[in-house]
Structures are given as structure tokens and as C-alpha cells.
Amino acid sequence: MFKAVIEVLSEQVKHWNLIYRMSRFEVKGNYQNHYLGTLWQFLNPIIQIMIYWIVFGIGIRGGSPIEGVPYIIWLLMGLIPWFFISPSMIQGSNSIHQKVSLVSKMNFPVSLLPTIKIVSNSVQFIILMTILMFLLIINGVPVTLQWIQLIYYFICIIAFIFSFSLFSSTISTLVRDYQTFLSSTMRMLLYLSPILWDPEKSNAPEVLTNILKLNPVYYLISGIRDTFLGKGWFFEEPIYMLYFWVFTLILLYFGSKLHVRFRENFMDYL
Amino acid sequence: MDYKVEVKNVYKLYTTQARQSHKLLNFFLNRKKSNNENEKLFAAINDISFKAMEGETIGILGLNGSGKSTLSNLLGQVIQPSKGKITLNGTPSLIAISVGLNNNLSGLENVKLKCMMHGLSPKQIEMVKPDIIEFAELGEYIEQPVKNYSSGMRSRLGFAISVHTDPDILIIDEALSVGDTTFTNKCLEKINEFKEKNKTIFFVSHSASQMKAFCDRIVWMHYGQMKAFGPADEVVKEYNDYIKDIKALTSKEKAKLKNESFKKQYLDASKFTNYNEKKSNVGEKLINLLVLIPLFVLSALVIIGY
């Protein structure tokens, strides 16, 4: 039953060194022809943060603080994970279609392609998270023991993005419409996750908030923000936690099966 | 003598674009049969069998669109046969004009990347790097991004990398036709070196003269089928005779012949039901459904507000 899952996961473990080395090339290749080079990894998010802050923080909220912290800080706690989750989901799903012609001529496990995207994106995420922690401390947010669970949420993010990209990279290679559909869905998801606003503190009916919670990105973003604000431990909401993991594992289960089933024929679908 | 490559009753069938999404649907619904039994499949490779021995050079000859490249892709394990089996006793390496080079990276970085993907350790890469650079004869262009390369330079780099990853079975798909004579000669020398090391080489081309000089035996591909397989001299002679005959035809007759041969490449799908699909069983279907139940239960609980 879990043969495919074990196969895909063991490929990742076995070729860990290769993933790491390829990711470094990936980061390098992305910004090869830019004058500012890898600096764009940080300029890009900064520009977006400024826009969201001006529109939602100053424009709509009039600069008032939220949950005891300035809006910009509150925004960053959601937006920085989003800058990792969203591009990784989109690029990870596209990775096989994009790269399979490069690797098919050699003995290279295709299942590494989404992982390489994720690992190369995670560098930016870790650096931005460190900067965020500094900003929080400067702004007087207390550092609590709960910050340790950031590690737990990091594992959650990786597990979810990996399962998701494995699943969608196969579909995206077989049916190209899927990738277009995905990128427009992701744009929508930005507003349906607690990144720019907090559904739980809004006037929306509770059922609607609960339906929004079915989106696994909701779990990740709200979890990270609650950790920073010291609002509780991750195991204090067992049903929601269980839901997230079941969702992720099911993605992994079907993703691996699909991948193993179709990987030999990927080239036929290009 | 031991054979290195065995191709046994291999077919490569292609379906229409619309059916690809069906395949995905079939996977989710665990359906076995294709929707339309009378559907036609295009056979790019139609029932081909041959064996290649160790140290042998096999030529693959044929007109445009006869299935040469498909066959070489099959041999290089880039694509999988729809039916039949290819047994390779060793690792293949395919050299084609469109080698997978990353256009944004420089030649040198591509060398590193490709070697890495071939599974070479950083130490081994450092060892072969000078050889590759020397062989490709790119000079200082090796530091330039590949997108600025000419097609000849690209194929030189591709050839240099593939040759230095030490494959057991080498498949050369018209990669030499873009290089100039000096480079081609150099490649041919290298190929001879491989021959001496008892490696199996497949050589795809439509240049009969180059083939005659190089190959021990030749596979003549004709509209997906193997028209002849035998010693190089004989097949090349037959091929040249055939070309002469074709040339003598009027353009109308040529078109008619082409059309007829083309039609023969379409096969009934009913002969190949599930030609590519593994059998699914009821148990698996049930498991797939069972797996989803906890998700539904939990999402209901989340919506209620637990």
C-alpha cells in the first residue's frame, strides 16, 4: 500500500547530497543575468511588503496596531512564510514539466526536481525569518519558550509543500491547464489565508471562518503567527492539527502513487 | 558472445492529445478500458526486434520521420516502449543535437551541473573537467553563458560531456552533423577509442557513406518498421538502391507512396487494450476510498468548530 511513498521518500534521502548541490545551482541560475544578482531574492519581497503595508496597513486600517503589535510587524509574520509557501508550491508543481527534458537523458530520479525547488527557496525563507525575529525583538515582542515550535511549523511547511508539489507536478505535466489554474488559485489563496487580515477577528460568521480553515496554508500561517505572539502550543488544537497532517499525508500518498505510475512516461507528455 | 542490448518486439504508440487527459481520469477512476475501442494509434515504432553485441557499432538508417530518433530515445531510456521490452546491460548515454544544457549558465557551470546529474562526485568532476574543456575546444567561451553559443558549439559541449561520463552504451543521434569536419573527425576518433574498449555504439544518421565507414551492422528504419538489419555494406547498398528508385518516381507517385506507408502506421487500438496500463484491482480502489474517509470526518469536525 505504501510502496510508492517509501520509494519516493527513500530517493530523497539517498540523493540528499545531490539535492543540496543542485539547489545551489538553481539559486545561481535564477539571477544569472541580473545586475543585482541574488539581491533580488530580498528586493522582490521588500517591494511587495511595502505595497501591502501601504494599502492594508495605512490605507484601510489607518495605521492602527493589531493584537498589540504594529500592523507591519503583524503583516510580516504572515507574509514571510507566504513568500516561501506560495512560490514553492507554484514552482514545485511546474518543476517536472520544466526540467524533465534535461534530466531524462540520464540516470536521475525525477522526484528530486520538486525538492530542489523547495530547498533552493528555503534559503531565502530562513534569512527573512531571522530578520523578522530581530524586528520582533526590537519592537518589544517578548521572546517565549514557545518560539521553539517554529521548528515544528517549519517541518509542517516542508512536509506540506513537498507532498503538494509531488502531487501537482505530475498532474501539471500531464494537463497543462492545471498550472494556469494553480497560479490563479494561489493569488486567491493570499486573501483567503490570515495574511493580510484575520478572519477570526473579523465580522465574518464563524462557519465561514471554519471553512477557510480547511485550507492547509491557513494552519501554517496562523500557527507561525500565534507562535510569535505566544498564543499557545501547537498541540492545544488537536483536531485541527490532525486535519492538517491527514490532508498532507493523503496528498503524499496519492502524489507518490501518481508519480511512480507516470514517471516513466513524462517525456511523452511534453 | 554476449549481447549488450536486446530489443524485443518493441512498439512505441502515440495517442491523440485528447486521450492524454483520459489517462489521468482513468487513473483516478481506476478504469481499465479506453473509451473508444475503435480508436487508431500511431505506431512510431512498429514491432522491432534486434540484438547488439558487445563492442559492436550499429547504424540506424532511414528517411526523415521513419522513427530513427524515437528508436534512439528508446535505447537511451528517455522514453519507454508502449509494448515489448528493451534490455540494456549497462548505462546508456544519448547524445542528440538538443542536449539538455541550461542556457543561463556558462559552459563551465553546465559541465559541472551535467556531471553532477550523471552522479559524479565533486572529486570526479574536478578530474574530468579539464578533459571536457579541452575536448570541446571552446577556448575562453567556456566562461560565457550557453545561450550565446552557436549550434555547433553547443553540440561540441554536449558531445564532450556525454563522452566523458564513461557510458557503456553510446547513442549518437545526428549530433555530429552540426560540427565542422575537424571536430567530426575528432569525435570519430573518440568513437573508435570506445570501440576498442568494447563498448556498444548506436549511430543515427541519414548519411549512408559515414555509416558504411563506421558501422558493423545497420538497422534500416522505414515508416516505423525495420526494413532490413544486416551487415553495413549490404544494407547501405539496398538503401541507396531504394533511394534511387524513389527519386525516379514522379512527385504524384511519391506523395501516394508516402500516404500509403503513413496510413499503415496507424494501428487499431483494440489490439492494444491497456497496452500501457498496469492492472488495477478492486482492493486498491477500496483503499483509495478508505484513505479519504478520515479527511472527510476531520474536515466536518473543523467546520463545526472543534
Coordinates of C-alpha atoms in Angstrom, one line a residue:
Chain A
M1 CA 0.0 0.0 0.0
F2 CA 2.7 2.4 0.9
K3 CA 5.3 1.1 -1.5
A4 CA 5.2 4.2 -3.7
V5 CA 5.5 6.6 -0.7
I6 CA 8.5 4.7 0.7
E7 CA 10.1 4.6 -2.8
V8 CA 9.8 8.3 -3.3
L9 CA 10.9 9.2 0.2
S10 CA 14.0 7.0 0.1
E11 CA 15.0 8.6 -3.2
Q12 CA 15.1 11.9 -1.4
V13 CA 17.1 10.6 1.5
K14 CA 19.5 8.7 -0.8
H15 CA 20.2 11.7 -3.0
W16 CA 20.3 14.3 -0.3
N17 CA 23.7 15.5 -1.3
L18 CA 22.7 15.9 -4.9
I19 CA 19.6 17.9 -3.9
Y20 CA 21.8 20.3 -1.9
R21 CA 24.3 20.8 -4.7
M22 CA 21.7 21.2 -7.4
S23 CA 19.8 23.7 -5.3
R24 CA 22.9 25.9 -5.2
F25 CA 23.0 25.9 -8.9
E26 CA 19.3 26.7 -9.0
V27 CA 19.7 29.9 -6.9
K28 CA 22.7 30.9 -9.0
G29 CA 21.0 30.3 -12.4
N30 CA 17.8 32.2 -11.5
Y31 CA 19.5 35.6 -11.2
Q32 CA 22.4 34.9 -13.5
N33 CA 21.6 37.7 -15.9
H34 CA 20.6 40.3 -13.3
Y35 CA 22.9 43.2 -12.5
L36 CA 21.8 42.9 -8.8
G37 CA 22.1 39.1 -8.8
T38 CA 20.8 37.3 -5.7
L39 CA 20.0 40.7 -4.1
W40 CA 16.7 40.3 -5.9
Q41 CA 15.8 37.5 -3.6
F42 CA 15.3 40.2 -1.0
L43 CA 14.3 43.2 -3.1
N44 CA 11.4 41.3 -4.5
P45 CA 9.7 40.6 -1.2
I46 CA 10.5 44.1 0.2
I47 CA 8.7 45.8 -2.7
Q48 CA 5.6 43.6 -2.1
I49 CA 5.7 44.1 1.6
M50 CA 5.7 47.9 1.1
I51 CA 2.6 47.7 -1.2
Y52 CA 0.6 45.5 1.2
W53 CA 1.6 47.7 4.1
I54 CA 0.6 50.9 2.4
V55 CA -2.7 49.5 1.1
F56 CA -3.9 47.5 4.1
G57 CA -1.9 49.0 7.0
I58 CA -2.0 52.7 6.3
G59 CA -4.8 52.9 3.8
I60 CA -7.5 50.6 5.1
R61 CA -6.5 50.2 8.8
G62 CA -5.3 53.8 9.2
G63 CA -2.1 52.6 10.9
S64 CA -3.8 51.2 14.0
P65 CA -2.0 48.3 15.7
I66 CA -3.3 44.7 15.8
E67 CA -3.0 42.2 18.6
G68 CA -0.7 44.6 20.4
V69 CA 1.9 44.9 17.6
P70 CA 2.2 47.4 14.8
Y71 CA 0.4 46.2 11.7
I72 CA 3.6 46.0 9.6
I73 CA 5.1 43.5 12.1
W74 CA 1.8 41.5 12.2
L75 CA 1.8 41.5 8.4
L76 CA 5.4 40.3 8.2
M77 CA 4.6 37.3 10.4
G78 CA 2.1 36.1 7.8
L79 CA 3.7 37.4 4.6
I80 CA 7.2 36.0 5.1
P81 CA 6.0 32.4 5.4
W82 CA 3.7 33.1 2.4
F83 CA 6.7 34.2 0.3
F84 CA 8.1 30.8 0.9
I85 CA 5.0 28.7 0.6
S86 CA 3.4 30.2 -2.5
P87 CA 6.3 30.3 -4.9
S88 CA 7.5 26.9 -3.8
M89 CA 4.0 25.4 -4.5
I90 CA 3.8 27.0 -7.9
Q91 CA 7.4 26.4 -8.9
G92 CA 7.5 22.9 -7.4
S93 CA 4.4 22.0 -9.4
N94 CA 6.0 23.2 -12.6
S95 CA 9.4 21.7 -11.9
I96 CA 8.9 18.4 -13.7
H97 CA 7.4 19.9 -16.8
Q98 CA 10.2 22.4 -16.9
K99 CA 13.2 20.2 -16.2
V100 CA 12.3 16.7 -17.3
S101 CA 13.9 17.1 -20.7
L102 CA 17.1 18.0 -19.0
V103 CA 17.3 15.0 -16.8
S104 CA 15.6 12.3 -18.7
K105 CA 18.7 11.5 -20.7
M106 CA 20.5 10.4 -17.6
N107 CA 20.0 8.3 -14.6
F108 CA 18.4 10.9 -12.4
P109 CA 15.4 10.4 -10.2
V110 CA 12.7 12.8 -11.4
S111 CA 11.2 13.0 -7.9
L112 CA 14.1 15.2 -6.8
L113 CA 13.1 18.1 -9.1
P114 CA 10.3 19.5 -6.8
T115 CA 12.5 19.1 -3.8
I116 CA 15.3 21.0 -5.4
K117 CA 13.0 23.9 -5.9
I118 CA 11.8 23.8 -2.3
V119 CA 15.4 23.6 -0.9
S120 CA 16.6 26.5 -3.0
N121 CA 13.7 28.6 -1.9
S122 CA 14.1 27.8 1.7
V123 CA 17.4 29.7 1.9
Q124 CA 15.6 33.0 1.4
F125 CA 12.9 32.0 3.9
I126 CA 15.4 31.2 6.7
I127 CA 17.2 34.5 6.2
L128 CA 14.0 36.5 6.1
M129 CA 12.7 34.7 9.3
T130 CA 15.9 35.6 11.1
I131 CA 15.5 39.3 10.1
L132 CA 11.9 39.1 11.3
M133 CA 12.9 37.8 14.7
F134 CA 15.3 40.7 15.1
L135 CA 12.5 43.1 14.2
L136 CA 10.2 41.5 16.7
I137 CA 12.7 41.8 19.5
I138 CA 13.4 45.4 18.6
N139 CA 9.7 46.1 18.7
G140 CA 9.5 44.7 22.2
V141 CA 7.6 41.4 21.4
P142 CA 8.6 39.0 24.3
V143 CA 10.7 36.0 23.4
T144 CA 9.0 33.0 24.9
L145 CA 9.8 29.3 25.1
Q146 CA 7.0 28.8 22.5
W147 CA 9.3 30.1 19.8
I148 CA 10.8 26.6 19.8
Q149 CA 7.7 25.4 17.9
L150 CA 8.8 27.4 14.9
I151 CA 10.9 24.2 14.2
Y152 CA 7.7 22.2 14.3
Y153 CA 6.0 24.6 11.8
F154 CA 9.0 24.6 9.6
I155 CA 8.7 20.8 9.4
C156 CA 4.9 21.2 8.7
I157 CA 5.6 23.7 5.8
I158 CA 8.2 21.4 4.2
A159 CA 6.0 18.3 4.6
F160 CA 3.1 20.1 3.1
I161 CA 4.9 21.8 0.2
F162 CA 6.7 18.5 -0.7
S163 CA 3.5 16.5 -0.7
F164 CA 1.7 19.1 -2.6
S165 CA 4.4 19.6 -5.3
L166 CA 4.8 15.9 -5.8
F167 CA 1.1 15.6 -6.4
S168 CA 0.7 18.6 -8.6
S169 CA 3.9 18.2 -10.6
T170 CA 2.6 15.0 -12.2
I171 CA -0.8 16.5 -13.0
S172 CA 0.8 19.7 -14.2
T173 CA 3.0 17.7 -16.6
L174 CA 0.0 15.7 -17.9
V175 CA -2.5 18.5 -18.1
R176 CA -1.0 21.9 -18.7
D177 CA -4.2 23.8 -17.8
Y178 CA -3.6 22.8 -14.2
Q179 CA -0.6 25.0 -13.9
T180 CA -2.5 28.1 -15.1
F181 CA -5.4 27.1 -12.7
L182 CA -2.9 26.8 -9.9
S183 CA -1.4 30.2 -10.3
S184 CA -4.7 31.9 -10.3
T185 CA -5.8 29.9 -7.3
M186 CA -2.7 30.9 -5.4
R187 CA -3.5 34.6 -6.0
M188 CA -6.9 33.9 -4.4
L189 CA -5.4 32.0 -1.5
L190 CA -3.4 35.0 -0.5
Y191 CA -6.7 36.7 0.5
L192 CA -8.3 33.6 1.9
S193 CA -5.4 33.0 4.4
P194 CA -4.9 35.0 7.5
I195 CA -2.1 37.0 5.9
L196 CA -3.4 40.5 5.3
W197 CA -6.4 40.2 7.7
D198 CA -7.6 38.0 10.5
P199 CA -10.8 36.2 9.7
E200 CA -11.3 35.1 13.3
K201 CA -11.3 38.8 14.5
S202 CA -13.5 40.0 11.6
N203 CA -17.2 40.2 11.4
A204 CA -17.4 37.1 9.2
P205 CA -19.7 34.4 10.6
E206 CA -17.9 31.6 12.4
V207 CA -18.8 28.9 9.9
L208 CA -17.2 30.9 7.1
T209 CA -14.0 31.2 9.2
N210 CA -14.1 27.5 9.8
I211 CA -14.4 26.7 6.1
L212 CA -11.5 29.0 5.4
K213 CA -9.5 26.9 8.0
L214 CA -9.8 23.9 5.7
N215 CA -7.1 25.5 3.6
P216 CA -3.8 24.0 5.0
V217 CA -2.0 27.2 4.3
Y218 CA -4.3 28.8 6.9
Y219 CA -3.0 26.3 9.5
L220 CA 0.7 27.1 8.7
I221 CA 0.3 30.9 8.7
S222 CA -1.8 31.2 11.8
G223 CA 0.4 28.7 13.6
I224 CA 3.5 30.7 12.9
R225 CA 1.9 34.0 13.9
D226 CA 0.4 32.5 17.1
T227 CA 3.9 31.2 18.0
F228 CA 5.5 34.6 17.6
L229 CA 2.7 36.2 19.7
G230 CA 2.9 33.4 22.3
K231 CA -0.7 32.4 22.0
G232 CA -0.4 28.7 22.7
W233 CA 1.2 25.4 21.9
F234 CA 0.6 23.6 18.6
F235 CA -1.0 20.6 20.4
E236 CA -3.6 22.7 22.0
E237 CA -5.8 22.3 18.9
P238 CA -5.5 18.6 18.3
I239 CA -8.4 18.2 15.8
Y240 CA -7.1 21.0 13.6
M241 CA -3.6 19.7 13.8
L242 CA -4.8 16.2 12.9
Y243 CA -6.7 17.6 10.0
F244 CA -3.6 19.3 8.6
W245 CA -1.5 16.1 8.8
V246 CA -4.1 13.8 7.4
F247 CA -4.5 16.3 4.5
T248 CA -0.8 16.4 3.9
L249 CA -0.3 12.6 4.2
I250 CA -3.1 11.9 1.8
L251 CA -1.5 14.3 -0.7
L252 CA 1.7 12.4 -0.2
Y253 CA 0.0 9.1 -0.7
F254 CA -1.7 10.0 -3.9
G255 CA 1.2 12.1 -5.1
S256 CA 3.7 9.3 -4.8
K257 CA 1.3 6.8 -6.5
L258 CA 0.7 9.2 -9.4
H259 CA 4.4 10.0 -9.7
V260 CA 5.6 6.4 -9.7
R261 CA 2.8 5.5 -12.1
F262 CA 3.6 8.1 -14.7
R263 CA 7.3 9.0 -14.2
E264 CA 8.5 6.7 -17.0
N265 CA 6.2 8.4 -19.5
F266 CA 6.8 12.0 -18.6
M267 CA 8.7 12.7 -21.8
D268 CA 5.7 11.6 -23.8
Y269 CA 3.6 14.4 -22.4
L270 CA 5.9 17.3 -23.3
Chain B
M1 CA 29.2 -13.9 -27.5
D2 CA 27.2 -11.9 -25.0
Y3 CA 24.7 -9.4 -26.2
K4 CA 24.7 -5.9 -24.7
V5 CA 21.4 -4.7 -25.9
E6 CA 18.3 -6.7 -26.7
V7 CA 15.2 -5.1 -28.3
K8 CA 12.3 -7.4 -28.3
N9 CA 9.0 -6.8 -30.1
V10 CA 9.1 -3.1 -29.2
Y11 CA 6.2 -0.8 -30.1
K12 CA 6.0 2.9 -29.5
L13 CA 2.4 4.1 -29.9
Y14 CA 1.1 7.6 -29.7
T15 CA -2.4 8.6 -29.0
T16 CA -4.3 11.8 -29.8
Q17 CA -3.9 14.8 -27.5
A18 CA -7.5 14.4 -26.1
R19 CA -6.8 10.9 -24.8
Q20 CA -4.0 12.1 -22.5
S21 CA -6.4 13.7 -20.1
H22 CA -8.4 10.5 -20.3
K23 CA -5.5 8.6 -19.0
L24 CA -5.4 10.8 -15.9
L25 CA -9.1 10.4 -15.4
N26 CA -8.7 6.6 -15.8
F27 CA -6.1 6.6 -13.1
F28 CA -8.4 8.3 -10.6
L29 CA -11.5 6.3 -11.5
N30 CA -9.4 3.1 -11.8
R31 CA -10.9 2.4 -15.2
K32 CA -9.3 -0.2 -17.3
K33 CA -10.5 0.2 -20.8
S34 CA -10.1 3.1 -23.1
N35 CA -13.4 4.9 -24.0
N36 CA -13.2 4.2 -27.7
E37 CA -12.3 0.8 -28.8
N38 CA -12.1 1.7 -32.5
E39 CA -9.6 4.4 -31.9
K40 CA -6.4 4.5 -34.0
L41 CA -3.0 4.6 -32.6
F42 CA 0.1 5.9 -34.4
A43 CA 2.9 3.5 -34.3
A44 CA 6.2 5.4 -34.4
I45 CA 8.0 2.2 -33.8
N46 CA 6.2 -0.9 -35.0
D47 CA 7.3 -4.3 -33.8
I48 CA 11.1 -4.1 -33.8
S49 CA 13.5 -6.7 -32.6
F50 CA 17.2 -7.0 -32.8
K51 CA 20.3 -7.7 -30.6
A52 CA 23.5 -5.8 -30.4
M53 CA 26.7 -7.4 -29.2
E54 CA 29.4 -6.1 -27.1
G55 CA 31.9 -3.8 -29.0
E56 CA 29.6 -3.6 -31.9
T57 CA 28.7 -0.4 -33.7
I58 CA 25.1 -0.4 -35.0
G59 CA 23.9 2.2 -37.5
I60 CA 20.3 3.4 -37.6
L61 CA 19.5 4.5 -41.1
G62 CA 16.3 5.8 -42.6
L63 CA 14.4 8.7 -44.1
N64 CA 13.0 11.6 -42.2
G65 CA 10.3 10.6 -39.9
S66 CA 11.0 6.9 -40.1
G67 CA 11.4 6.5 -36.4
K68 CA 15.2 6.9 -36.1
S69 CA 15.1 9.4 -33.3
T70 CA 12.3 7.6 -31.5
L71 CA 14.3 4.4 -31.5
S72 CA 17.4 6.2 -30.2
N73 CA 15.3 7.8 -27.5
L74 CA 14.0 4.4 -26.6
L75 CA 17.6 3.0 -26.5
G76 CA 18.7 5.9 -24.3
Q77 CA 15.8 5.3 -22.0
V78 CA 14.5 8.8 -22.4
I79 CA 11.1 7.3 -23.3
Q80 CA 9.7 3.9 -22.5
P81 CA 8.3 1.4 -25.1
S82 CA 4.5 1.1 -25.1
K83 CA 4.8 -2.6 -25.6
G84 CA 7.7 -5.0 -25.7
K85 CA 11.0 -4.9 -23.9
I86 CA 14.4 -3.3 -24.2
T87 CA 17.2 -4.9 -22.1
L88 CA 20.3 -2.9 -21.6
N89 CA 23.4 -4.5 -19.9
G90 CA 25.0 -1.2 -19.0
T91 CA 24.3 2.5 -18.7
P92 CA 23.3 4.3 -21.9
S93 CA 24.2 7.8 -22.8
L94 CA 22.3 9.6 -25.5
I95 CA 23.9 12.5 -27.5
A96 CA 21.5 14.5 -29.5
I97 CA 21.6 17.9 -31.0
S98 CA 19.2 19.2 -28.5
V99 CA 21.2 18.1 -25.5
G100 CA 19.8 19.4 -22.2
L101 CA 22.1 22.4 -21.4
N102 CA 21.0 25.2 -19.1
N103 CA 21.0 28.3 -21.3
N104 CA 21.5 30.7 -18.5
L105 CA 24.6 29.1 -17.0
S106 CA 28.0 29.3 -18.5
G107 CA 29.6 26.4 -20.3
L108 CA 31.8 25.6 -17.4
E109 CA 28.8 25.6 -15.0
N110 CA 26.9 23.3 -17.4
V111 CA 29.8 20.9 -17.3
K112 CA 29.6 20.8 -13.5
L113 CA 25.9 20.5 -13.5
K114 CA 25.6 17.8 -16.1
C115 CA 28.4 15.7 -14.5
M116 CA 26.7 16.2 -11.1
M117 CA 23.4 14.9 -12.6
H118 CA 25.2 11.9 -14.0
G119 CA 26.1 11.0 -10.5
L120 CA 29.7 12.1 -10.4
S121 CA 31.2 13.2 -7.1
P122 CA 32.8 16.6 -6.8
K123 CA 36.2 15.0 -6.9
Q124 CA 35.5 13.1 -10.1
I125 CA 34.1 16.2 -11.6
E126 CA 37.3 18.1 -10.9
M127 CA 39.2 15.2 -12.6
V128 CA 37.2 15.1 -15.8
K129 CA 36.7 18.9 -16.1
P130 CA 40.0 19.7 -17.9
D131 CA 39.5 16.8 -20.3
I132 CA 36.0 18.0 -21.2
I133 CA 37.1 21.6 -21.7
E134 CA 40.0 20.5 -23.9
F135 CA 37.9 18.2 -25.9
A136 CA 35.1 20.8 -26.6
E137 CA 37.7 23.3 -27.9
L138 CA 35.6 26.3 -26.7
G139 CA 38.6 28.3 -25.6
E140 CA 37.6 31.3 -23.4
Y141 CA 33.9 30.9 -24.5
I142 CA 33.7 28.2 -21.8
E143 CA 33.0 31.1 -19.3
Q144 CA 30.2 32.5 -21.5
P145 CA 26.5 31.6 -21.0
V146 CA 25.4 28.8 -23.3
K147 CA 22.7 30.9 -24.8
N148 CA 25.3 32.8 -26.7
Y149 CA 26.8 29.6 -28.2
S150 CA 26.3 28.6 -31.8
S151 CA 24.6 25.3 -32.5
G152 CA 28.0 23.8 -33.4
M153 CA 29.5 24.9 -30.1
R154 CA 26.5 23.5 -28.2
S155 CA 26.7 20.1 -29.7
R156 CA 30.5 20.1 -29.2
L157 CA 30.0 20.8 -25.5
G158 CA 27.2 18.2 -25.3
F159 CA 29.3 15.6 -27.0
A160 CA 32.3 16.3 -24.8
I161 CA 30.3 16.0 -21.6
S162 CA 28.5 12.8 -22.6
V163 CA 31.6 11.1 -23.8
H164 CA 33.4 11.8 -20.6
T165 CA 30.8 10.4 -18.3
D166 CA 32.0 7.0 -19.3
P167 CA 28.9 5.3 -20.6
D168 CA 28.7 1.6 -21.6
I169 CA 26.3 2.2 -24.4
L170 CA 26.7 5.3 -26.5
I171 CA 23.8 6.6 -28.7
I172 CA 24.7 9.3 -31.1
D173 CA 21.7 10.9 -32.7
E174 CA 22.9 13.0 -35.7
A175 CA 24.9 15.1 -33.2
L176 CA 27.9 15.1 -35.4
S177 CA 26.2 16.6 -38.4
V178 CA 26.5 20.1 -37.0
G179 CA 30.1 20.1 -36.1
D180 CA 32.8 21.1 -38.7
T181 CA 35.0 18.5 -40.3
T182 CA 37.8 18.8 -37.8
F183 CA 35.6 18.3 -34.9
T184 CA 33.7 15.5 -36.6
N185 CA 37.0 13.7 -37.2
K186 CA 37.9 14.2 -33.5
C187 CA 34.6 12.7 -32.5
L188 CA 35.0 9.8 -34.8
E189 CA 38.5 9.2 -33.3
K190 CA 36.9 9.2 -29.9
I191 CA 34.2 6.7 -31.1
N192 CA 37.0 4.5 -32.4
E193 CA 38.5 4.6 -28.9
F194 CA 35.2 3.5 -27.5
K195 CA 35.1 0.7 -30.0
E196 CA 38.4 -0.6 -28.8
K197 CA 37.2 -0.5 -25.3
N198 CA 34.5 -2.9 -26.4
K199 CA 31.6 -0.5 -25.9
T200 CA 28.4 -0.7 -27.9
I201 CA 27.6 2.3 -30.0
F202 CA 24.5 3.3 -31.9
F203 CA 25.0 5.7 -34.7
V204 CA 22.0 7.5 -36.1
S205 CA 22.3 9.3 -39.4
H206 CA 21.0 9.6 -42.9
S207 CA 24.4 9.9 -44.3
A208 CA 25.0 6.4 -45.8
S209 CA 28.7 7.0 -46.5
Q210 CA 29.6 7.9 -42.9
M211 CA 27.7 4.8 -41.8
K212 CA 29.5 2.5 -44.2
A213 CA 32.8 3.6 -42.8
F214 CA 31.8 3.1 -39.2
C215 CA 29.2 0.6 -38.5
D216 CA 29.4 -3.2 -38.4
R217 CA 25.7 -3.7 -38.9
I218 CA 22.8 -1.4 -39.8
V219 CA 19.2 -1.2 -38.9
W220 CA 17.1 0.3 -41.7
M221 CA 14.1 2.0 -40.4
H222 CA 11.2 2.5 -42.7
Y223 CA 7.9 4.2 -41.5
G224 CA 8.2 2.7 -38.1
Q225 CA 9.2 -0.7 -39.2
M226 CA 12.5 -2.4 -39.6
K227 CA 13.1 -2.9 -43.3
A228 CA 16.4 -4.5 -43.0
F229 CA 19.0 -5.5 -40.5
G230 CA 22.4 -6.8 -41.5
P231 CA 26.0 -6.1 -42.4
A232 CA 26.6 -2.5 -43.2
D233 CA 27.7 -2.9 -46.9
E234 CA 24.6 -4.9 -47.8
V235 CA 22.1 -2.6 -46.1
V236 CA 23.7 0.6 -47.4
K237 CA 23.6 -0.8 -50.9
E238 CA 19.9 -1.7 -50.6
Y239 CA 19.2 1.7 -49.1
N240 CA 20.9 3.5 -51.9
D241 CA 19.0 1.4 -54.5
Y242 CA 15.8 2.3 -52.8
I243 CA 16.6 6.0 -52.7
K244 CA 17.4 5.8 -56.4
D245 CA 14.0 4.2 -57.1
I246 CA 12.2 6.8 -55.1
K247 CA 14.0 9.6 -57.0
A248 CA 12.8 8.1 -60.3
L249 CA 9.2 8.4 -59.3
T250 CA 7.1 11.5 -60.2
S251 CA 6.1 13.7 -57.4
K252 CA 2.5 12.5 -57.5
E253 CA 3.6 8.9 -57.2
K254 CA 5.9 9.9 -54.3
A255 CA 3.1 11.5 -52.5
K256 CA 0.8 8.5 -53.0
L257 CA 3.5 6.1 -51.7
K258 CA 4.1 8.3 -48.7
N259 CA 0.4 8.5 -47.9
E260 CA 0.0 4.7 -48.1
S261 CA 3.0 4.0 -45.9
F262 CA 1.8 6.6 -43.5
K263 CA -1.6 5.0 -43.2
K264 CA 0.0 1.7 -42.4
Q265 CA 1.5 3.3 -39.3
Y266 CA -2.0 3.6 -37.8
L267 CA -3.0 0.6 -35.8
D268 CA -6.2 -0.4 -34.2
A269 CA -6.3 0.5 -30.6
S270 CA -8.4 -2.6 -29.8
K271 CA -5.3 -4.8 -30.5
F272 CA -3.6 -2.9 -27.7
T273 CA -6.1 -2.6 -24.9
N274 CA -4.3 -1.5 -21.8
Y275 CA -1.2 -1.5 -23.8
N276 CA 0.4 0.7 -21.3
E277 CA -1.7 0.4 -18.2
K278 CA -1.0 -1.9 -15.3
K279 CA -3.8 -3.9 -13.9
S280 CA -5.7 -2.3 -11.1
N281 CA -7.7 -4.4 -8.6
V282 CA -10.7 -3.8 -6.6
G283 CA -8.7 -3.8 -3.3
E284 CA -6.7 -0.8 -4.4
K285 CA -9.8 1.1 -5.4
L286 CA -11.2 0.4 -1.9
I287 CA -8.0 1.5 -0.2
N288 CA -8.0 4.8 -2.2
L289 CA -11.5 5.5 -0.9
L290 CA -10.8 4.4 2.6
V291 CA -7.8 6.8 2.8
L292 CA -10.1 9.7 2.1
I293 CA -12.6 8.9 4.9
P294 CA -10.6 10.4 7.8
L295 CA -10.1 13.6 5.8
F296 CA -13.9 14.0 5.3
V297 CA -14.5 13.3 9.0
L298 CA -11.9 15.7 10.2
S299 CA -13.0 18.5 7.8
A300 CA -16.5 18.1 9.1
L301 CA -15.2 18.5 12.6
V302 CA -13.2 21.6 11.7
I303 CA -16.2 23.2 10.1
I304 CA -18.4 22.5 13.1
G305 CA -15.8 24.3 15.1
Y306 CA -13.8 21.8 17.1

